[in-house]
PDB file of C-alpha atoms in Angstrom:
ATOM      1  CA  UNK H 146      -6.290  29.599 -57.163  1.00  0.00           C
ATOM      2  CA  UNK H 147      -7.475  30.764 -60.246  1.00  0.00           C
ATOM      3  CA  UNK H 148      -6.510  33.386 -63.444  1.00  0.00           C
ATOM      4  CA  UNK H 149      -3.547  35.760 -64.354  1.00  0.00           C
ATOM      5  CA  UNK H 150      -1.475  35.758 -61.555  1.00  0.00           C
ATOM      6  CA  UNK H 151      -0.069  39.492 -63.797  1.00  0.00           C
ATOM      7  CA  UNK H 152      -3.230  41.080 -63.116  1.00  0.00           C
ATOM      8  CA  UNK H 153      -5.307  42.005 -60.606  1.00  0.00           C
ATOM      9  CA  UNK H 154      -5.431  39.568 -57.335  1.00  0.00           C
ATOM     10  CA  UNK H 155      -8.058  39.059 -54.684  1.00  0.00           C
ATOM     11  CA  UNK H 156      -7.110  36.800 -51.829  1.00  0.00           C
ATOM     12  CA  UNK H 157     -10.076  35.497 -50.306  1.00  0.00           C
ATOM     13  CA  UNK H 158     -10.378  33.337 -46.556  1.00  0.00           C
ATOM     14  CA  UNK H 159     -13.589  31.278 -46.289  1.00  0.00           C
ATOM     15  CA  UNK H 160     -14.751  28.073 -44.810  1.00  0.00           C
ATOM     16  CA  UNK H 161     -17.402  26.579 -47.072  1.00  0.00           C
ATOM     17  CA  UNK H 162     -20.037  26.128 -43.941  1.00  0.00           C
ATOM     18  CA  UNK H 163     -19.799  29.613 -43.414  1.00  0.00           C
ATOM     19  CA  UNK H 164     -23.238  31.331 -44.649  1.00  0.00           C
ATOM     20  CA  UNK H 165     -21.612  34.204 -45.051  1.00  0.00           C
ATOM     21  CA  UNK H 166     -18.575  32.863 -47.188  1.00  0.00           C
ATOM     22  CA  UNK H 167     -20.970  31.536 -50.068  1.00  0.00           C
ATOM     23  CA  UNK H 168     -22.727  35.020 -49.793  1.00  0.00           C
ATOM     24  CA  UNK H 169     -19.418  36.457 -50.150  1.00  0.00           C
ATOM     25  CA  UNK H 170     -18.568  34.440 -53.321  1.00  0.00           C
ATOM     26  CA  UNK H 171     -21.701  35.640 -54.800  1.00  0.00           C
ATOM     27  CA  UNK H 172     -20.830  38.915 -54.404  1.00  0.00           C
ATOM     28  CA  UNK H 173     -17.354  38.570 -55.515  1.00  0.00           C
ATOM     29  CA  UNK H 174     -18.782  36.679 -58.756  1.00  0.00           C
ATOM     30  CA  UNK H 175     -21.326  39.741 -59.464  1.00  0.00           C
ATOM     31  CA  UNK H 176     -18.016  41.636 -59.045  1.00  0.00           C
ATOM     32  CA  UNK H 177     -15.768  39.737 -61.514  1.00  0.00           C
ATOM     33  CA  UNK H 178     -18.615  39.912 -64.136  1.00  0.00           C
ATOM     34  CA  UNK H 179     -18.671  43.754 -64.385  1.00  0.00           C
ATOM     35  CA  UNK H 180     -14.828  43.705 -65.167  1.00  0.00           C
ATOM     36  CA  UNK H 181     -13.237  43.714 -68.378  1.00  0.00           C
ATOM     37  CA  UNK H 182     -10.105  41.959 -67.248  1.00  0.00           C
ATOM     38  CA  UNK H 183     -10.086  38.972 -65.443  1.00  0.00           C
ATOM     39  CA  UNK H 184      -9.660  38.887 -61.421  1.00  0.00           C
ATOM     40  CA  UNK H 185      -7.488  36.011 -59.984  1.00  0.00           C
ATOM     41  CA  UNK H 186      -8.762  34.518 -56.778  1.00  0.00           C
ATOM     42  CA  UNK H 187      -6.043  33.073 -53.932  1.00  0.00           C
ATOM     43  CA  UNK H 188      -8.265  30.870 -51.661  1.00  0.00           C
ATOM     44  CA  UNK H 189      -7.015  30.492 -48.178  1.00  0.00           C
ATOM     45  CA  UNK H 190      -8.556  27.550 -46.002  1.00  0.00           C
ATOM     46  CA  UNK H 191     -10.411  28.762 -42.773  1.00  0.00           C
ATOM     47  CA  UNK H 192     -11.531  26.750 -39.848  1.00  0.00           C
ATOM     48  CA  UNK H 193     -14.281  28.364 -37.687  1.00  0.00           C
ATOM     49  CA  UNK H 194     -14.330  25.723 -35.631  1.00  0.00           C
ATOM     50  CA  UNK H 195     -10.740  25.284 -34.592  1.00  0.00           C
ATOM     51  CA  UNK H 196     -11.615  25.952 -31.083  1.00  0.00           C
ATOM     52  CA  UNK H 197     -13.981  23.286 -30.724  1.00  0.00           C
ATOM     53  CA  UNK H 198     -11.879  19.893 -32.843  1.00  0.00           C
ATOM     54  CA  UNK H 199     -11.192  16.766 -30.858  1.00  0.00           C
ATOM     55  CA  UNK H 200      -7.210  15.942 -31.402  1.00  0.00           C
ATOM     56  CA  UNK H 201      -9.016  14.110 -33.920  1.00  0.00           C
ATOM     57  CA  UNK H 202     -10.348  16.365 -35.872  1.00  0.00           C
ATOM     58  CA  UNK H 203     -14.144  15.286 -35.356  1.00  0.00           C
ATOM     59  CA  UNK H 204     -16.180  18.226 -33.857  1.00  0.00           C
ATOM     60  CA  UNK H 205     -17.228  18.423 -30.409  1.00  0.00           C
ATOM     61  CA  UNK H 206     -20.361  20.148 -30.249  1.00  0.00           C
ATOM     62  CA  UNK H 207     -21.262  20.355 -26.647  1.00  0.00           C
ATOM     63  CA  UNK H 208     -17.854  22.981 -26.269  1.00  0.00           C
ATOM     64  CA  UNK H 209     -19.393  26.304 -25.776  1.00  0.00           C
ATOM     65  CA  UNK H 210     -18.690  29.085 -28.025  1.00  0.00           C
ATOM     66  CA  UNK H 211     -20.225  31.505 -26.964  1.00  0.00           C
ATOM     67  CA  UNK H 212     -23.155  31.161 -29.349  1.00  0.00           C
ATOM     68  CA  UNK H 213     -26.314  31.841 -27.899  1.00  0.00           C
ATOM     69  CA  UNK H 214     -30.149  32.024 -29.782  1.00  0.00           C
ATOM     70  CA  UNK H 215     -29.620  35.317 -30.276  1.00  0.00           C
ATOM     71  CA  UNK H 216     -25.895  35.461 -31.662  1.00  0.00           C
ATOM     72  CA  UNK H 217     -28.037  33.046 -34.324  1.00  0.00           C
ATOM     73  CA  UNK H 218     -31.567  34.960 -34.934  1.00  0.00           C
ATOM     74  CA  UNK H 219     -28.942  38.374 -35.948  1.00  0.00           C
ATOM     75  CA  UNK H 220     -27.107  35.885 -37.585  1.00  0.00           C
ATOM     76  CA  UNK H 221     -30.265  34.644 -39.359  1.00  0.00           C
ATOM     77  CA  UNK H 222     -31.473  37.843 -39.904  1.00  0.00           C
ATOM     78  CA  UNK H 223     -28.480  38.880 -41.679  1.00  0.00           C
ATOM     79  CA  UNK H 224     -28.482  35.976 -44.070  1.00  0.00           C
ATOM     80  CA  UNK H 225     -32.159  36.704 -44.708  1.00  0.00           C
ATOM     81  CA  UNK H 226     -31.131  40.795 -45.674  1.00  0.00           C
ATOM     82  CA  UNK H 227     -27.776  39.628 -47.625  1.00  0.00           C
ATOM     83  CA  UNK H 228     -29.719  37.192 -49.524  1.00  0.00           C
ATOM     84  CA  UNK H 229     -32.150  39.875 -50.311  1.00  0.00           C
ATOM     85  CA  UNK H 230     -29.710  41.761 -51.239  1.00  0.00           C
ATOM     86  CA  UNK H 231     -27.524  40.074 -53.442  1.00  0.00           C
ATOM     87  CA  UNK H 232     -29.931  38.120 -54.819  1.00  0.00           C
ATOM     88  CA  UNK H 233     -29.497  34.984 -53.589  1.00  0.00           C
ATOM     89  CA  UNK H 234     -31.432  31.557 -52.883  1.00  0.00           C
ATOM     90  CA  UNK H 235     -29.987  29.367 -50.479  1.00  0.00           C
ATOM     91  CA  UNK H 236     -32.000  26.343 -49.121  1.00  0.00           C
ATOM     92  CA  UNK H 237     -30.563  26.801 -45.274  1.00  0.00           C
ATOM     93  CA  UNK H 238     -29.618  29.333 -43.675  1.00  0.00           C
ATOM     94  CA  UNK H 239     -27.453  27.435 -40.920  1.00  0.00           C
ATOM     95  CA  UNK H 240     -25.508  24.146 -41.638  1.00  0.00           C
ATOM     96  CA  UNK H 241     -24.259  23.336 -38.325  1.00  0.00           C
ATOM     97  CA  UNK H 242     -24.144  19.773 -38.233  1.00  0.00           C
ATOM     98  CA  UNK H 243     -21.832  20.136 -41.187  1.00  0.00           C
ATOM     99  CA  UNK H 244     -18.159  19.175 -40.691  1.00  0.00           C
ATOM    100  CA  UNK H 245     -16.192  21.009 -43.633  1.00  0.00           C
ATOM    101  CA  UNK H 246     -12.761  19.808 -42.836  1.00  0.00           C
ATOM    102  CA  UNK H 247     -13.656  17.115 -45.959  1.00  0.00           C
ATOM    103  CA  UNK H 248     -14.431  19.342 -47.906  1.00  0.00           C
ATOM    104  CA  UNK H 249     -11.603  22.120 -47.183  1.00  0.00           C
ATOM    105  CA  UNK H 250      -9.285  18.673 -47.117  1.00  0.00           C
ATOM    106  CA  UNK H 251     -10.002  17.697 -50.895  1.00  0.00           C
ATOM    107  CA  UNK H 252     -10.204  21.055 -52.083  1.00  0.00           C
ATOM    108  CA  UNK H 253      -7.151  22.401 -50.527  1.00  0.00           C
ATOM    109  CA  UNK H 254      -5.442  19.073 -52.513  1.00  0.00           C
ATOM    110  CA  UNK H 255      -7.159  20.042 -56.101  1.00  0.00           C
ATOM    111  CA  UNK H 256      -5.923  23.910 -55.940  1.00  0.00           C
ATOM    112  CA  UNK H 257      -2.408  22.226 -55.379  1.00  0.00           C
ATOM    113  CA  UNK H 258      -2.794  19.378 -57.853  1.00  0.00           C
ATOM    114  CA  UNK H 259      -5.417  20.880 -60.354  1.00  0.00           C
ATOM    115  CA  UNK H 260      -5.281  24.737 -60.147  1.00  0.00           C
ATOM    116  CA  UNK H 261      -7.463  25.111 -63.227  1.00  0.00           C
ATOM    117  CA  UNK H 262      -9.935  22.294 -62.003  1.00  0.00           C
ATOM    118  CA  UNK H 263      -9.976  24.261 -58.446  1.00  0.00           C
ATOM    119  CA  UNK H 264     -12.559  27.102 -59.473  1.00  0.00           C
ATOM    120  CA  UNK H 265     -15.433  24.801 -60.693  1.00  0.00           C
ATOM    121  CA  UNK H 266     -14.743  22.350 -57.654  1.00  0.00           C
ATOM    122  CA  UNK H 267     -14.995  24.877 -55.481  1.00  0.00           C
ATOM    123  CA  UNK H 268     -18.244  25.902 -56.815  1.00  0.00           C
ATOM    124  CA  UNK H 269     -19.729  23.017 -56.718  1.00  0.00           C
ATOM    125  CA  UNK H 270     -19.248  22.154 -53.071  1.00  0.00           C
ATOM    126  CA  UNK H 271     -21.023  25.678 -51.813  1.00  0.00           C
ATOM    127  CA  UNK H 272     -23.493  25.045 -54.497  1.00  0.00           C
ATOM    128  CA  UNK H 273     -24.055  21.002 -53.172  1.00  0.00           C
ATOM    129  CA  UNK H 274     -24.208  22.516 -49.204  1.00  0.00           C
ATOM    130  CA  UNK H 275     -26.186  25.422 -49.968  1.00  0.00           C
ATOM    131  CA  UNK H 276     -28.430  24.957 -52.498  1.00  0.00           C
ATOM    132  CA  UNK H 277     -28.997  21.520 -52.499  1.00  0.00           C
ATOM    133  CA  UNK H 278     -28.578  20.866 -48.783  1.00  0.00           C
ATOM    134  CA  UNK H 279     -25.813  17.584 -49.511  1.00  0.00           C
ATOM    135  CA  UNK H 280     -23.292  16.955 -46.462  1.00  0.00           C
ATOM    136  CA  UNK H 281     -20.121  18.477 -47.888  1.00  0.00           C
ATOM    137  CA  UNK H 282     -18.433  16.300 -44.965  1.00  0.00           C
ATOM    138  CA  UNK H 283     -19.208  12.600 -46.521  1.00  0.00           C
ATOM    139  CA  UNK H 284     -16.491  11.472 -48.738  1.00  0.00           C
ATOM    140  CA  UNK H 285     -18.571   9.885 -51.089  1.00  0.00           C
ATOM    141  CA  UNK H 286     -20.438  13.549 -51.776  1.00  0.00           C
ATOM    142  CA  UNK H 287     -17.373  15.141 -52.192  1.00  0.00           C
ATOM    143  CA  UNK H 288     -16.497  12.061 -54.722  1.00  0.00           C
ATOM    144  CA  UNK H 289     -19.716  12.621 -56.615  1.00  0.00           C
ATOM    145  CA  UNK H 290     -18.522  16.971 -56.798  1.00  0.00           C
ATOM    146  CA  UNK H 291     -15.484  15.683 -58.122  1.00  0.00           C
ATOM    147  CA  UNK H 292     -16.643  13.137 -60.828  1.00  0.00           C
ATOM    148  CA  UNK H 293     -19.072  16.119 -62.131  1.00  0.00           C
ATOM    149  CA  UNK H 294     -15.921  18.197 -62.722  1.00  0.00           C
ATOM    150  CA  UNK H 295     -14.066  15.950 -64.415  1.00  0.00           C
ATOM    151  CA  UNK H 296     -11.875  15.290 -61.487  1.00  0.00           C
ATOM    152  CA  UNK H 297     -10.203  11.871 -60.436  1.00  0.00           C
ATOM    153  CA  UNK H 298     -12.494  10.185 -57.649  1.00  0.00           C
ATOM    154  CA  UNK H 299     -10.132   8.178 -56.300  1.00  0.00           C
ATOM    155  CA  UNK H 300      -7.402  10.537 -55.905  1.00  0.00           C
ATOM    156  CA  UNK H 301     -10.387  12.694 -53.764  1.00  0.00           C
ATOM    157  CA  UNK H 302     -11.093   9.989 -51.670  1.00  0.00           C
ATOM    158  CA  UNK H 303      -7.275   9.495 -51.025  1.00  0.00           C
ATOM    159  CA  UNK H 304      -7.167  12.788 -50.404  1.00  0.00           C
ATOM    160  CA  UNK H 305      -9.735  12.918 -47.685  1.00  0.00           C
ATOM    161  CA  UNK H 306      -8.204  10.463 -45.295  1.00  0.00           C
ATOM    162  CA  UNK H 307      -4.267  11.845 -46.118  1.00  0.00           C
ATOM    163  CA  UNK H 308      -2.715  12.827 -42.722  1.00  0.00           C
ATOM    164  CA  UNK H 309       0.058  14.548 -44.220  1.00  0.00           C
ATOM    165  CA  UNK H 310      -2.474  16.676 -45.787  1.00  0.00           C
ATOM    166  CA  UNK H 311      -4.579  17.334 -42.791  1.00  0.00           C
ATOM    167  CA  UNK H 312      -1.195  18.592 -41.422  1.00  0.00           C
ATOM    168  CA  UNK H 313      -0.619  21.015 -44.011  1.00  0.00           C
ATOM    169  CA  UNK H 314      -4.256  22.272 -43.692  1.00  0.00           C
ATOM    170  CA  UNK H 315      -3.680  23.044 -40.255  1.00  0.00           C
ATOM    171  CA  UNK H 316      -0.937  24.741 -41.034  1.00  0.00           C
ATOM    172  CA  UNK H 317      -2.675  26.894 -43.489  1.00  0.00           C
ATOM    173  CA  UNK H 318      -5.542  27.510 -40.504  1.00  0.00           C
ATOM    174  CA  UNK H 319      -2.360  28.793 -38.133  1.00  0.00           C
ATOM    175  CA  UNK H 320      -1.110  30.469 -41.122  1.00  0.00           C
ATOM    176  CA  UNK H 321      -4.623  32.687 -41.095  1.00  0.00           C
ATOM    177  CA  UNK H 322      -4.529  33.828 -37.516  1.00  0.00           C
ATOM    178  CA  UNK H 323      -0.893  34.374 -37.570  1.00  0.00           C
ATOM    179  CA  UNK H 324      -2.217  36.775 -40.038  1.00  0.00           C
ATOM    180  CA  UNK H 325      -4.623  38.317 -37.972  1.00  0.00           C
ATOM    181  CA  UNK H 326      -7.923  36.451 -40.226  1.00  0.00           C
ATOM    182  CA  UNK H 327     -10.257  35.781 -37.294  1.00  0.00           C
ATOM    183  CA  UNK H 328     -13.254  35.294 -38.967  1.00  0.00           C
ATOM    184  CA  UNK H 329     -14.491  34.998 -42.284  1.00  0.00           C
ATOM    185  CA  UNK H 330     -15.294  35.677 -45.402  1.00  0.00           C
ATOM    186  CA  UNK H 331     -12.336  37.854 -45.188  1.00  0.00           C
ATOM    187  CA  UNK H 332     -11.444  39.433 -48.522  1.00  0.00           C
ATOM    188  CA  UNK H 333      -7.333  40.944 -48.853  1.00  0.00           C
ATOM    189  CA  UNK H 334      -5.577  43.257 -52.128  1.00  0.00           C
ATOM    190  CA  UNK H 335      -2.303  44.035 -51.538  1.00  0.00           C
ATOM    191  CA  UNK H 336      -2.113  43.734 -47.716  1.00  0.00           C
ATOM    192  CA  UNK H 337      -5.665  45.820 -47.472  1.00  0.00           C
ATOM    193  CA  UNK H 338      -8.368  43.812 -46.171  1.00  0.00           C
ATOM    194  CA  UNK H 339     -11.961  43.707 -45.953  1.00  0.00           C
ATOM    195  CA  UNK H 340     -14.331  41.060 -43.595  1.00  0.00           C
ATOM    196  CA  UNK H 341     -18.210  40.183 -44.051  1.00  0.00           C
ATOM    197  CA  UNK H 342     -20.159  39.661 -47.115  1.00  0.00           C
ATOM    198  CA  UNK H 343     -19.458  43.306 -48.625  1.00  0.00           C
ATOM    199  CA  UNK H 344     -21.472  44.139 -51.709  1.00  0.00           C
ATOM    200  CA  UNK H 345     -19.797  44.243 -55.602  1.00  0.00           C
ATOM    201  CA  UNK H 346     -18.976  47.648 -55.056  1.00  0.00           C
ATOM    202  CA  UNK H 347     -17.229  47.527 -51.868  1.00  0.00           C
ATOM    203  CA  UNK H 348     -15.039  44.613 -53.355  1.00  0.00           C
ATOM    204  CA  UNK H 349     -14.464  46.906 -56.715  1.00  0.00           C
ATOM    205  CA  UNK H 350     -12.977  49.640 -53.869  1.00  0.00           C
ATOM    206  CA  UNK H 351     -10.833  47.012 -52.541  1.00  0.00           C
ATOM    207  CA  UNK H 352      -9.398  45.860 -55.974  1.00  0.00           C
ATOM    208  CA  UNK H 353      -9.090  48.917 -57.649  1.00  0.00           C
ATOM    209  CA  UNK H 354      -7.611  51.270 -55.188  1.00  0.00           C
ATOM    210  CA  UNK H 355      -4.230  51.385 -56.580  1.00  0.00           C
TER     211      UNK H 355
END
């Protein structure tokens, strides 16, 4: 939700407690600084852990997923390399006692209500989880994100506990799959997409292949 919508346009799924989602941000940003022209970015809320929500929305983490230890040590391992590679310090590699609905909640309410405010919020929560190791799921951390970038507090807080925008989050998460998104980061220019933290160059393939 950001830039020249008459220029070039990146559409970009992610769920902010995916590892791989800030790495892929960091590679899109090392992208957008090598252009000349501006890159707009069209964020689409993702939840990776649809299968696993209480009608409630709170997580239930004894469902099994699938996950075992060594689904996480590649995982781990691939953090470790992409970090390496791009660059990149991140305090944890893993945030799984993180609930990001919150967070996907209150920014999925500022791209609607504060499109040019959207950008540097969304920053700041993958820079609060992953650098400084804050719980991107407590409303009064997400309050604190938004007072730093000049946002209203209490409209964030309202924000948080609105039903009727829970509902339209979900509906963006159906809206994903319908799309055939089933996992993320997962990167999209002109109906061509791309999954996984892909390097600058890969993404400078994807947006300038026309």
């Amino acid at each position: 939700m950001t830039a020249d919508s008459a220029g070039d346009r990146i559409e970009l799924y992610a769920d902010y407690v995916c590892p791989f989602c800030y790495l892929g941000t960091r590679s899109l940003a090392q992208y957008r600084e090598t252009r000349d022209e501006p890159l707009a970015v069209e964020w689409h809320p993702f939840d990776l852990r649809s299968g696993k929500r209480n009608p409630d929305g709170s997580i239930d983490h004894d469902v099994d997923d699938g996950k075992d230890d060594a689904y996480f040590e590649q995982a781990k391992q691939n953090v470790e390399r992409l970090q390496d590679e791009f660059g990149v310090e991140m305090t944890q590699v893993f945030a799984g006692e993180v609930d990001s609905l919150p967070a996907q909640q209150a920014s999925w309410y500022v791209s609607q209500e504060y499109p040019d405010r959207w950008a540097a919020f969304d920053e700041a929560i993958y820079t609060a989880l992953w650098q400084d190791a804050r719980d991107i799921g407590s409303p009064d951390v997400l309050a604190s994100l938004a007072e730093s970038v000049d946002l209203p507090v209490d409209e964030i807080r309202s924000a948080v506990d609105d039903d009727g925008l829970r509902s339209e989050l979900e509906d963006r998460f159906r809206s994903a799959q319908r799309r055939g998104v089933s996992g993320v980061p997962t990167f999209v220019v002109d109906g061509t997409a791309t999954s996984g933290a892909v390097p600058p160059e890969h993404l400078a393939r994807l947006v300038e292949q026309r």
